[in-house]
PDB file of N, CA and C in Angstrom:
ATOM      1  N   MET A   1      20.909   6.310 -38.793  1.00 60.00           N
ATOM      2  CA  MET A   1      19.558   6.641 -38.343  1.00 60.00           C
ATOM      3  C   MET A   1      19.599   7.243 -36.941  1.00 60.00           C
ATOM      4  N   ASP A   2      18.866   8.324 -36.758  1.00 78.00           N
ATOM      5  CA  ASP A   2      18.829   8.965 -35.439  1.00 78.00           C
ATOM      6  C   ASP A   2      18.048   8.111 -34.456  1.00 78.00           C
ATOM      7  N   LYS A   3      18.439   8.213 -33.210  1.00 87.00           N
ATOM      8  CA  LYS A   3      17.742   7.471 -32.159  1.00 87.00           C
ATOM      9  C   LYS A   3      16.417   8.173 -31.849  1.00 87.00           C
ATOM     10  N   VAL A   4      15.337   7.401 -31.906  1.00 83.00           N
ATOM     11  CA  VAL A   4      14.007   7.957 -31.628  1.00 83.00           C
ATOM     12  C   VAL A   4      13.808   8.012 -30.121  1.00 83.00           C
ATOM     13  N   PRO A   5      13.372   9.151 -29.586  1.00 91.00           N
ATOM     14  CA  PRO A   5      13.139   9.253 -28.141  1.00 91.00           C
ATOM     15  C   PRO A   5      12.035   8.308 -27.689  1.00 91.00           C
ATOM     16  N   LEU A   6      12.203   7.764 -26.506  1.00 89.00           N
ATOM     17  CA  LEU A   6      11.245   6.796 -25.973  1.00 89.00           C
ATOM     18  C   LEU A   6       9.853   7.392 -25.854  1.00 89.00           C
ATOM     19  N   TRP A   7       9.761   8.650 -25.435  1.00 87.00           N
ATOM     20  CA  TRP A   7       8.442   9.267 -25.271  1.00 87.00           C
ATOM     21  C   TRP A   7       7.693   9.346 -26.588  1.00 87.00           C
ATOM     22  N   ALA A   8       8.428   9.504 -27.700  1.00 89.00           N
ATOM     23  CA  ALA A   8       7.789   9.549 -29.020  1.00 89.00           C
ATOM     24  C   ALA A   8       7.199   8.187 -29.373  1.00 89.00           C
ATOM     25  N   VAL A   9       7.941   7.137 -29.070  1.00 86.00           N
ATOM     26  CA  VAL A   9       7.466   5.770 -29.313  1.00 86.00           C
ATOM     27  C   VAL A   9       6.220   5.500 -28.478  1.00 86.00           C
ATOM     28  N   VAL A  10       6.275   5.860 -27.206  1.00 81.00           N
ATOM     29  CA  VAL A  10       5.140   5.664 -26.306  1.00 81.00           C
ATOM     30  C   VAL A  10       3.923   6.436 -26.802  1.00 81.00           C
ATOM     31  N   LEU A  11       4.147   7.652 -27.264  1.00 84.00           N
ATOM     32  CA  LEU A  11       3.058   8.493 -27.770  1.00 84.00           C
ATOM     33  C   LEU A  11       2.389   7.857 -28.982  1.00 84.00           C
ATOM     34  N   VAL A  12       3.193   7.325 -29.896  1.00 86.00           N
ATOM     35  CA  VAL A  12       2.654   6.672 -31.097  1.00 86.00           C
ATOM     36  C   VAL A  12       1.853   5.432 -30.717  1.00 86.00           C
ATOM     37  N   ILE A  13       2.395   4.620 -29.812  1.00 79.00           N
ATOM     38  CA  ILE A  13       1.693   3.416 -29.362  1.00 79.00           C
ATOM     39  C   ILE A  13       0.390   3.795 -28.666  1.00 79.00           C
ATOM     40  N   ALA A  14       0.440   4.829 -27.830  1.00 79.00           N
ATOM     41  CA  ALA A  14      -0.751   5.281 -27.107  1.00 79.00           C
ATOM     42  C   ALA A  14      -1.831   5.743 -28.077  1.00 79.00           C
ATOM     43  N   ALA A  15      -1.428   6.455 -29.117  1.00 84.00           N
ATOM     44  CA  ALA A  15      -2.385   6.936 -30.114  1.00 84.00           C
ATOM     45  C   ALA A  15      -2.960   5.777 -30.921  1.00 84.00           C
ATOM     46  N   ALA A  16      -2.117   4.778 -31.179  1.00 83.00           N
ATOM     47  CA  ALA A  16      -2.529   3.654 -32.016  1.00 83.00           C
ATOM     48  C   ALA A  16      -3.392   2.655 -31.259  1.00 83.00           C
ATOM     49  N   SER A  17      -3.107   2.451 -29.984  1.00 86.00           N
ATOM     50  CA  SER A  17      -3.791   1.387 -29.257  1.00 86.00           C
ATOM     51  C   SER A  17      -4.042   1.728 -27.792  1.00 86.00           C
ATOM     52  N   PRO A  18      -5.165   2.372 -27.504  1.00 83.00           N
ATOM     53  CA  PRO A  18      -5.519   2.667 -26.111  1.00 83.00           C
ATOM     54  C   PRO A  18      -5.643   1.400 -25.260  1.00 83.00           C
ATOM     55  N   THR A  19      -6.089   0.310 -25.885  1.00 88.00           N
ATOM     56  CA  THR A  19      -6.250  -0.956 -25.159  1.00 88.00           C
ATOM     57  C   THR A  19      -4.899  -1.458 -24.653  1.00 88.00           C
ATOM     58  N   LEU A  20      -3.890  -1.350 -25.516  1.00 83.00           N
ATOM     59  CA  LEU A  20      -2.540  -1.779 -25.150  1.00 83.00           C
ATOM     60  C   LEU A  20      -2.020  -0.953 -23.979  1.00 83.00           C
ATOM     61  N   VAL A  21      -2.283   0.348 -24.027  1.00 82.00           N
ATOM     62  CA  VAL A  21      -1.844   1.243 -22.958  1.00 82.00           C
ATOM     63  C   VAL A  21      -2.525   0.884 -21.643  1.00 82.00           C
ATOM     64  N   ARG A  22      -3.828   0.611 -21.705  1.00 88.00           N
ATOM     65  CA  ARG A  22      -4.559   0.217 -20.493  1.00 88.00           C
ATOM     66  C   ARG A  22      -4.012  -1.083 -19.925  1.00 88.00           C
ATOM     67  N   ALA A  23      -3.724  -2.041 -20.798  1.00 89.00           N
ATOM     68  CA  ALA A  23      -3.176  -3.325 -20.357  1.00 89.00           C
ATOM     69  C   ALA A  23      -1.809  -3.118 -19.701  1.00 89.00           C
ATOM     70  N   PHE A  24      -0.994  -2.258 -20.300  1.00 87.00           N
ATOM     71  CA  PHE A  24       0.331  -1.972 -19.757  1.00 87.00           C
ATOM     72  C   PHE A  24       0.221  -1.300 -18.389  1.00 87.00           C
ATOM     73  N   ALA A  25      -0.691  -0.342 -18.283  1.00 90.00           N
ATOM     74  CA  ALA A  25      -0.888   0.366 -17.015  1.00 90.00           C
ATOM     75  C   ALA A  25      -1.374  -0.589 -15.929  1.00 90.00           C
ATOM     76  N   ARG A  26      -2.267  -1.491 -16.305  1.00 94.00           N
ATOM     77  CA  ARG A  26      -2.799  -2.462 -15.348  1.00 94.00           C
ATOM     78  C   ARG A  26      -1.685  -3.396 -14.859  1.00 94.00           C
ATOM     79  N   GLU A  27      -0.850  -3.861 -15.786  1.00 94.00           N
ATOM     80  CA  GLU A  27       0.266  -4.742 -15.426  1.00 94.00           C
ATOM     81  C   GLU A  27       1.257  -4.017 -14.513  1.00 94.00           C
ATOM     82  N   LEU A  28       1.542  -2.769 -14.832  1.00 93.00           N
ATOM     83  CA  LEU A  28       2.459  -1.970 -14.024  1.00 93.00           C
ATOM     84  C   LEU A  28       1.906  -1.802 -12.609  1.00 93.00           C
ATOM     85  N   GLU A  29       0.614  -1.496 -12.527  1.00 96.00           N
ATOM     86  CA  GLU A  29      -0.048  -1.321 -11.238  1.00 96.00           C
ATOM     87  C   GLU A  29       0.009  -2.616 -10.418  1.00 96.00           C
ATOM     88  N   ARG A  30      -0.213  -3.752 -11.091  1.00 96.00           N
ATOM     89  CA  ARG A  30      -0.180  -5.045 -10.408  1.00 96.00           C
ATOM     90  C   ARG A  30       1.220  -5.322  -9.845  1.00 96.00           C
ATOM     91  N   ARG A  31       2.240  -5.063 -10.643  1.00 96.00           N
ATOM     92  CA  ARG A  31       3.614  -5.306 -10.182  1.00 96.00           C
ATOM     93  C   ARG A  31       3.969  -4.441  -8.984  1.00 96.00           C
ATOM     94  N   VAL A  32       3.556  -3.183  -9.023  1.00 96.00           N
ATOM     95  CA  VAL A  32       3.827  -2.277  -7.903  1.00 96.00           C
ATOM     96  C   VAL A  32       3.120  -2.775  -6.648  1.00 96.00           C
ATOM     97  N   ARG A  33       1.863  -3.209  -6.794  1.00 96.00           N
ATOM     98  CA  ARG A  33       1.090  -3.690  -5.653  1.00 96.00           C
ATOM     99  C   ARG A  33       1.732  -4.943  -5.052  1.00 96.00           C
ATOM    100  N   VAL A  34       2.135  -5.879  -5.901  1.00 96.00           N
ATOM    101  CA  VAL A  34       2.774  -7.112  -5.426  1.00 96.00           C
ATOM    102  C   VAL A  34       4.052  -6.793  -4.659  1.00 96.00           C
ATOM    103  N   ARG A  35       4.860  -5.897  -5.212  1.00 96.00           N
ATOM    104  CA  ARG A  35       6.118  -5.528  -4.557  1.00 96.00           C
ATOM    105  C   ARG A  35       5.844  -4.835  -3.227  1.00 96.00           C
ATOM    106  N   THR A  36       4.856  -3.948  -3.212  1.00 97.00           N
ATOM    107  CA  THR A  36       4.504  -3.227  -1.988  1.00 97.00           C
ATOM    108  C   THR A  36       4.033  -4.194  -0.909  1.00 97.00           C
ATOM    109  N   GLU A  37       3.178  -5.148  -1.296  1.00 96.00           N
ATOM    110  CA  GLU A  37       2.680  -6.137  -0.335  1.00 96.00           C
ATOM    111  C   GLU A  37       3.822  -6.974   0.228  1.00 96.00           C
ATOM    112  N   ALA A  38       4.782  -7.323  -0.615  1.00 96.00           N
ATOM    113  CA  ALA A  38       5.931  -8.106  -0.157  1.00 96.00           C
ATOM    114  C   ALA A  38       6.761  -7.312   0.848  1.00 96.00           C
ATOM    115  N   ILE A  39       6.949  -6.031   0.582  1.00 95.00           N
ATOM    116  CA  ILE A  39       7.713  -5.169   1.499  1.00 95.00           C
ATOM    117  C   ILE A  39       6.993  -5.046   2.837  1.00 95.00           C
ATOM    118  N   ILE A  40       5.673  -4.847   2.793  1.00 95.00           N
ATOM    119  CA  ILE A  40       4.882  -4.729   4.025  1.00 95.00           C
ATOM    120  C   ILE A  40       4.939  -6.030   4.821  1.00 95.00           C
ATOM    121  N   ALA A  41       4.799  -7.159   4.134  1.00 95.00           N
ATOM    122  CA  ALA A  41       4.842  -8.461   4.808  1.00 95.00           C
ATOM    123  C   ALA A  41       6.194  -8.668   5.491  1.00 95.00           C
ATOM    124  N   ARG A  42       7.276  -8.300   4.807  1.00 95.00           N
ATOM    125  CA  ARG A  42       8.612  -8.462   5.388  1.00 95.00           C
ATOM    126  C   ARG A  42       8.778  -7.547   6.596  1.00 95.00           C
ATOM    127  N   ALA A  43       8.271  -6.326   6.498  1.00 94.00           N
ATOM    128  CA  ALA A  43       8.369  -5.380   7.611  1.00 94.00           C
ATOM    129  C   ALA A  43       7.606  -5.898   8.826  1.00 94.00           C
ATOM    130  N   LYS A  44       6.427  -6.457   8.596  1.00 93.00           N
ATOM    131  CA  LYS A  44       5.641  -7.018   9.703  1.00 93.00           C
ATOM    132  C   LYS A  44       6.382  -8.178  10.350  1.00 93.00           C
ATOM    133  N   LYS A  45       6.978  -9.030   9.511  1.00 93.00           N
ATOM    134  CA  LYS A  45       7.708 -10.179  10.032  1.00 93.00           C
ATOM    135  C   LYS A  45       8.902  -9.717  10.864  1.00 93.00           C
ATOM    136  N   ASP A  46       9.613  -8.719  10.354  1.00 93.00           N
ATOM    137  CA  ASP A  46      10.767  -8.178  11.069  1.00 93.00           C
ATOM    138  C   ASP A  46      10.354  -7.550  12.395  1.00 93.00           C
ATOM    139  N   ALA A  47       9.144  -6.989  12.425  1.00 92.00           N
ATOM    140  CA  ALA A  47       8.653  -6.339  13.642  1.00 92.00           C
ATOM    141  C   ALA A  47       8.015  -7.342  14.598  1.00 92.00           C
ATOM    142  N   GLY A  48       7.920  -8.596  14.161  1.00 91.00           N
ATOM    143  CA  GLY A  48       7.335  -9.623  15.016  1.00 91.00           C
ATOM    144  C   GLY A  48       5.820  -9.649  14.982  1.00 91.00           C
ATOM    145  N   LEU A  49       5.226  -9.061  13.948  1.00 83.00           N
ATOM    146  CA  LEU A  49       3.767  -9.027  13.845  1.00 83.00           C
ATOM    147  C   LEU A  49       3.237 -10.112  12.912  1.00 83.00           C
ATOM    148  N   GLY A  50       4.152 -10.759  12.178  1.00 61.00           N
ATOM    149  CA  GLY A  50       3.716 -11.748  11.191  1.00 61.00           C
ATOM    150  C   GLY A  50       3.488 -13.064  11.839  1.00 61.00           C
TER     151      GLY A  50
END
């Protein structure tokens, strides 16, 4: 069996379930925000502002 490209799988899921895509996007956004806040907090602490 040929390997199915990831973008094709994502496209099928997106077409099948917009709700799932929104949930995934929201989770991704949350993870990025948490990581960004942690980096900023560490930078402030290193700079003596924390």
